[in-house]
């Protein structure tokens, strides 16, 4: 019986990086925070380390971590831009490495407003962690680069404007149809760029805005319908984007039966269940979209 080495990769997971930009271009002492979680994965001519323990072709994961910090000294910019710099460096400077993936999670911070109640103003140096995480994944094979941007853990809720009825029933079905329900989810969304020359910040802000707007605007007959509307809106409003993938857990809100207490409940008191939950996932593609290549590697 013989065996052979299959697909493999290695890297440094979750390098935590915080950069404080001290002072802006206008000469003020206003600070900016960039807070990242960076994971690298490299692949290439690595048979020797697996089969014989010969590490001569291995760029240590500790070196990958150090590179993240060293590159940050010159500035980070948008996460997609930083990921492209890192991925190209690892492949272009290491002979045995033919493919690199850099996944970045950017944690958002907002300025704390001070001076209440008479003179509210944003503090220059004080921040509070904001909800939701921006993501970017860059893949590079020495010739071509692919970029996927996105968000995760963006919790949204509609108190009305959602229905669910007309579904399949069998002898195990107990779910009641409804013409009005609370619809809530924690959005994970990824959108693939058609190239690598986007205005990354502007593209992200536009996609994020339309993702949320579509959730709010859609009178939902199913979470699947809402998912498609969100992905379609992101692509329609961003010409640079060619594919959107979404994962939406259905965060169920069940009306509490208050009749044992001789009370009615006109759609006001709910139990927010955390599990089990429905999980709706789907992809929306622009017609004629280029093949994804290694974008989702």
Coordinates of C-alpha atoms in Angstrom, one line a residue, residues 30-279:
X30 CA -6.5 63.6 16.6
X31 CA -5.7 59.8 16.9
X32 CA -6.9 57.0 14.7
X33 CA -7.1 53.3 15.6
X34 CA -6.6 50.3 13.3
X35 CA -7.3 47.1 15.1
X36 CA -6.7 43.9 13.2
X37 CA -6.6 40.1 13.6
X38 CA -4.4 38.8 10.8
X39 CA -4.1 35.1 9.7
X40 CA -1.7 34.0 7.0
X41 CA -1.6 30.7 5.1
X42 CA 1.2 29.7 2.7
X43 CA 1.4 26.8 0.2
X44 CA 3.9 25.6 -2.3
X45 CA 6.9 23.2 -2.7
X46 CA 6.6 21.9 0.8
X47 CA 6.8 18.1 0.3
X48 CA 10.2 17.8 2.0
X49 CA 9.1 19.1 5.4
X50 CA 6.1 16.7 5.4
X51 CA 7.9 13.6 4.1
X52 CA 11.4 13.9 5.6
X53 CA 11.3 16.8 8.1
X54 CA 13.6 18.9 5.9
X55 CA 12.6 22.5 6.7
X56 CA 14.8 24.3 4.3
X57 CA 11.8 25.5 2.2
X58 CA 9.8 26.6 5.2
X59 CA 9.3 30.3 6.1
X60 CA 8.6 30.0 9.8
X61 CA 5.2 31.1 11.1
X62 CA 7.0 33.3 13.6
X63 CA 8.6 35.2 10.6
X64 CA 5.1 35.6 9.1
X65 CA 4.0 37.2 12.4
X66 CA 7.0 39.5 12.5
X67 CA 6.3 40.6 8.9
X68 CA 2.8 41.7 9.9
X69 CA 4.2 44.0 12.6
X70 CA 7.1 45.2 10.5
X71 CA 4.8 46.1 7.5
X72 CA 2.5 47.9 10.0
X73 CA 5.3 50.3 10.9
X74 CA 4.9 51.9 7.4
X75 CA 1.1 52.2 7.8
X76 CA -1.7 49.8 7.4
X77 CA -4.4 51.6 5.3
X78 CA -7.4 49.6 4.3
X79 CA -7.3 45.9 5.2
X80 CA -7.5 44.8 1.6
X81 CA -4.5 47.0 0.8
X82 CA -2.5 45.6 3.7
X83 CA -3.4 42.0 2.8
X84 CA -2.2 42.5 -0.8
X85 CA 1.1 43.9 0.5
X86 CA 1.6 40.9 2.7
X87 CA 0.5 38.2 0.3
X88 CA 2.6 39.5 -2.5
X89 CA 5.6 39.8 -0.2
X90 CA 5.4 36.1 1.0
X91 CA 5.1 34.7 -2.6
X92 CA 7.5 37.1 -4.4
X93 CA 10.3 36.8 -1.8
X94 CA 10.2 33.1 -0.9
X95 CA 11.1 30.7 -3.7
X96 CA 9.3 27.7 -2.3
X97 CA 6.1 29.6 -1.6
X98 CA 3.7 29.7 -4.6
X99 CA 0.5 30.7 -3.0
X100 CA -0.5 32.9 0.0
X101 CA -3.7 33.8 1.7
X102 CA -4.1 36.6 4.2
X103 CA -7.3 36.9 6.1
X104 CA -7.9 40.0 8.1
X105 CA -10.6 40.9 10.7
X106 CA -10.9 44.6 11.4
X107 CA -12.5 45.6 14.7
X108 CA -14.3 48.9 14.6
X109 CA -13.9 51.7 17.1
X110 CA -15.9 54.8 17.4
X111 CA -14.9 58.0 19.2
X112 CA -16.5 58.6 22.6
X113 CA -18.5 61.8 22.7
X114 CA -17.7 64.1 25.7
X115 CA -18.9 67.4 27.0
X116 CA -22.5 66.4 27.8
X117 CA -24.9 68.0 28.1
X118 CA -23.8 71.5 27.0
X119 CA -21.0 71.0 24.5
X120 CA -20.9 67.5 23.1
X121 CA -17.9 66.8 20.9
X122 CA -15.9 63.7 19.9
X123 CA -12.9 63.0 22.0
X124 CA -9.6 62.9 20.1
X125 CA -8.1 60.0 22.0
X126 CA -10.9 58.0 23.5
X127 CA -12.8 55.2 21.8
X128 CA -15.5 52.6 22.3
X129 CA -15.7 49.3 20.5
X130 CA -18.4 49.3 17.8
X131 CA -20.6 46.3 16.8
X132 CA -19.7 44.2 13.8
X133 CA -16.4 43.2 12.3
X134 CA -15.1 44.1 8.8
X135 CA -13.3 41.3 7.0
X136 CA -11.0 41.0 4.0
X137 CA -9.3 37.9 2.4
X138 CA -6.6 38.3 -0.1
X139 CA -5.2 35.4 -2.1
X140 CA -2.1 35.6 -4.4
X141 CA -0.4 32.9 -6.6
X142 CA 2.5 34.9 -8.0
X143 CA 0.5 36.1 -11.0
X144 CA -3.0 36.9 -10.0
X145 CA -4.6 38.3 -6.8
X146 CA -8.1 37.9 -5.6
X147 CA -9.9 40.0 -3.0
X148 CA -13.0 39.2 -1.0
X149 CA -14.3 41.8 1.5
X150 CA -17.1 41.5 4.0
X151 CA -18.6 41.8 7.5
X152 CA -19.5 39.4 10.2
X153 CA -21.5 39.5 13.5
X154 CA -23.7 42.4 12.3
X155 CA -26.9 41.9 14.3
X156 CA -30.0 43.4 12.7
X157 CA -33.7 43.1 13.5
X158 CA -37.1 44.1 12.0
X159 CA -40.0 44.3 14.5
X160 CA -42.5 43.9 11.7
X161 CA -42.7 43.4 7.9
X162 CA -41.8 39.7 8.0
X163 CA -44.0 36.7 7.3
X164 CA -43.6 32.9 7.0
X165 CA -46.3 30.7 5.6
X166 CA -47.1 28.2 2.8
X167 CA -44.2 25.9 3.8
X168 CA -44.1 22.1 3.5
X169 CA -45.8 20.1 6.3
X170 CA -45.5 16.6 7.4
X171 CA -46.4 14.6 10.5
X172 CA -43.5 16.2 12.4
X173 CA -44.4 19.8 11.6
X174 CA -45.7 21.9 14.5
X175 CA -44.7 25.4 13.4
X176 CA -47.6 27.8 13.0
X177 CA -47.8 30.0 9.9
X178 CA -47.5 33.7 10.6
X179 CA -48.2 36.9 8.7
X180 CA -46.2 39.1 11.1
X181 CA -43.1 38.2 13.1
X182 CA -39.9 39.6 14.4
X183 CA -37.1 38.9 12.0
X184 CA -33.6 39.0 13.4
X185 CA -30.2 37.7 12.3
X186 CA -26.5 38.1 12.7
X187 CA -25.2 38.8 9.2
X188 CA -22.0 37.3 7.9
X189 CA -21.5 38.5 4.3
X190 CA -18.6 38.3 1.8
X191 CA -18.4 40.0 -1.5
X192 CA -15.8 39.2 -4.3
X193 CA -14.2 42.0 -6.2
X194 CA -13.8 41.7 -10.0
X195 CA -10.3 43.2 -9.7
X196 CA -7.7 44.6 -7.3
X197 CA -7.8 48.3 -8.1
X198 CA -10.9 49.3 -6.1
X199 CA -11.2 52.2 -3.7
X200 CA -11.4 49.8 -0.9
X201 CA -12.8 52.1 1.8
X202 CA -15.5 53.6 -0.4
X203 CA -16.4 50.2 -1.8
X204 CA -16.8 48.8 1.8
X205 CA -18.9 51.7 3.1
X206 CA -21.2 51.5 0.1
X207 CA -21.6 47.7 0.3
X208 CA -22.2 47.8 4.0
X209 CA -24.8 50.6 3.7
X210 CA -26.8 48.8 1.0
X211 CA -26.6 45.4 2.8
X212 CA -28.4 47.0 5.8
X213 CA -30.8 49.0 3.6
X214 CA -31.9 45.9 1.8
X215 CA -32.6 44.2 5.1
X216 CA -34.7 47.1 6.2
X217 CA -36.5 47.7 2.9
X218 CA -37.5 44.1 2.1
X219 CA -41.0 42.9 3.1
X220 CA -39.8 39.4 3.9
X221 CA -41.8 36.3 3.1
X222 CA -38.8 34.2 4.1
X223 CA -35.2 34.8 5.3
X224 CA -34.1 33.2 2.0
X225 CA -35.8 36.1 0.1
X226 CA -34.2 38.6 2.4
X227 CA -30.8 37.0 1.8
X228 CA -31.1 37.3 -1.9
X229 CA -32.4 40.9 -1.8
X230 CA -29.3 41.8 0.4
X231 CA -26.8 40.1 -1.9
X232 CA -28.5 41.5 -5.1
X233 CA -28.5 45.1 -3.7
X234 CA -24.8 44.9 -2.8
X235 CA -23.9 43.8 -6.4
X236 CA -26.3 46.2 -8.1
X237 CA -24.9 49.2 -6.2
X238 CA -21.2 48.2 -6.6
X239 CA -20.0 47.7 -10.2
X240 CA -16.7 46.5 -8.9
X241 CA -18.3 43.5 -7.2
X242 CA -19.2 40.2 -8.9
X243 CA -20.3 37.8 -6.2
X244 CA -21.9 37.9 -2.7
X245 CA -22.1 35.1 -0.2
X246 CA -24.2 35.4 2.9
X247 CA -24.9 33.3 6.0
X248 CA -27.9 34.4 8.1
X249 CA -28.8 32.5 11.3
X250 CA -32.4 33.0 12.1
X251 CA -32.4 34.5 15.6
X252 CA -35.9 33.3 16.7
X253 CA -38.2 35.5 18.8
X254 CA -41.1 33.6 20.2
X255 CA -44.2 35.3 21.5
X256 CA -44.6 34.5 25.2
X257 CA -47.9 33.0 26.3
X258 CA -49.1 35.3 29.1
X259 CA -52.6 33.7 29.4
X260 CA -51.7 31.8 32.6
X261 CA -51.4 35.2 34.2
X262 CA -54.7 36.5 32.8
X263 CA -52.7 38.8 30.5
X264 CA -52.9 39.3 26.8
X265 CA -49.8 39.7 24.6
X266 CA -50.5 41.8 21.5
X267 CA -47.1 41.2 19.9
X268 CA -45.1 42.9 22.6
X269 CA -43.4 40.3 24.9
X270 CA -41.0 37.8 23.3
X271 CA -38.5 35.1 24.3
X272 CA -35.3 35.5 22.3
X273 CA -34.0 32.0 21.7
X274 CA -30.3 31.5 21.0
X275 CA -30.5 27.8 19.9
X276 CA -31.4 25.9 18.0
X277 CA -31.6 28.3 15.1
X278 CA -32.3 28.1 11.4
X279 CA -29.2 28.8 9.2

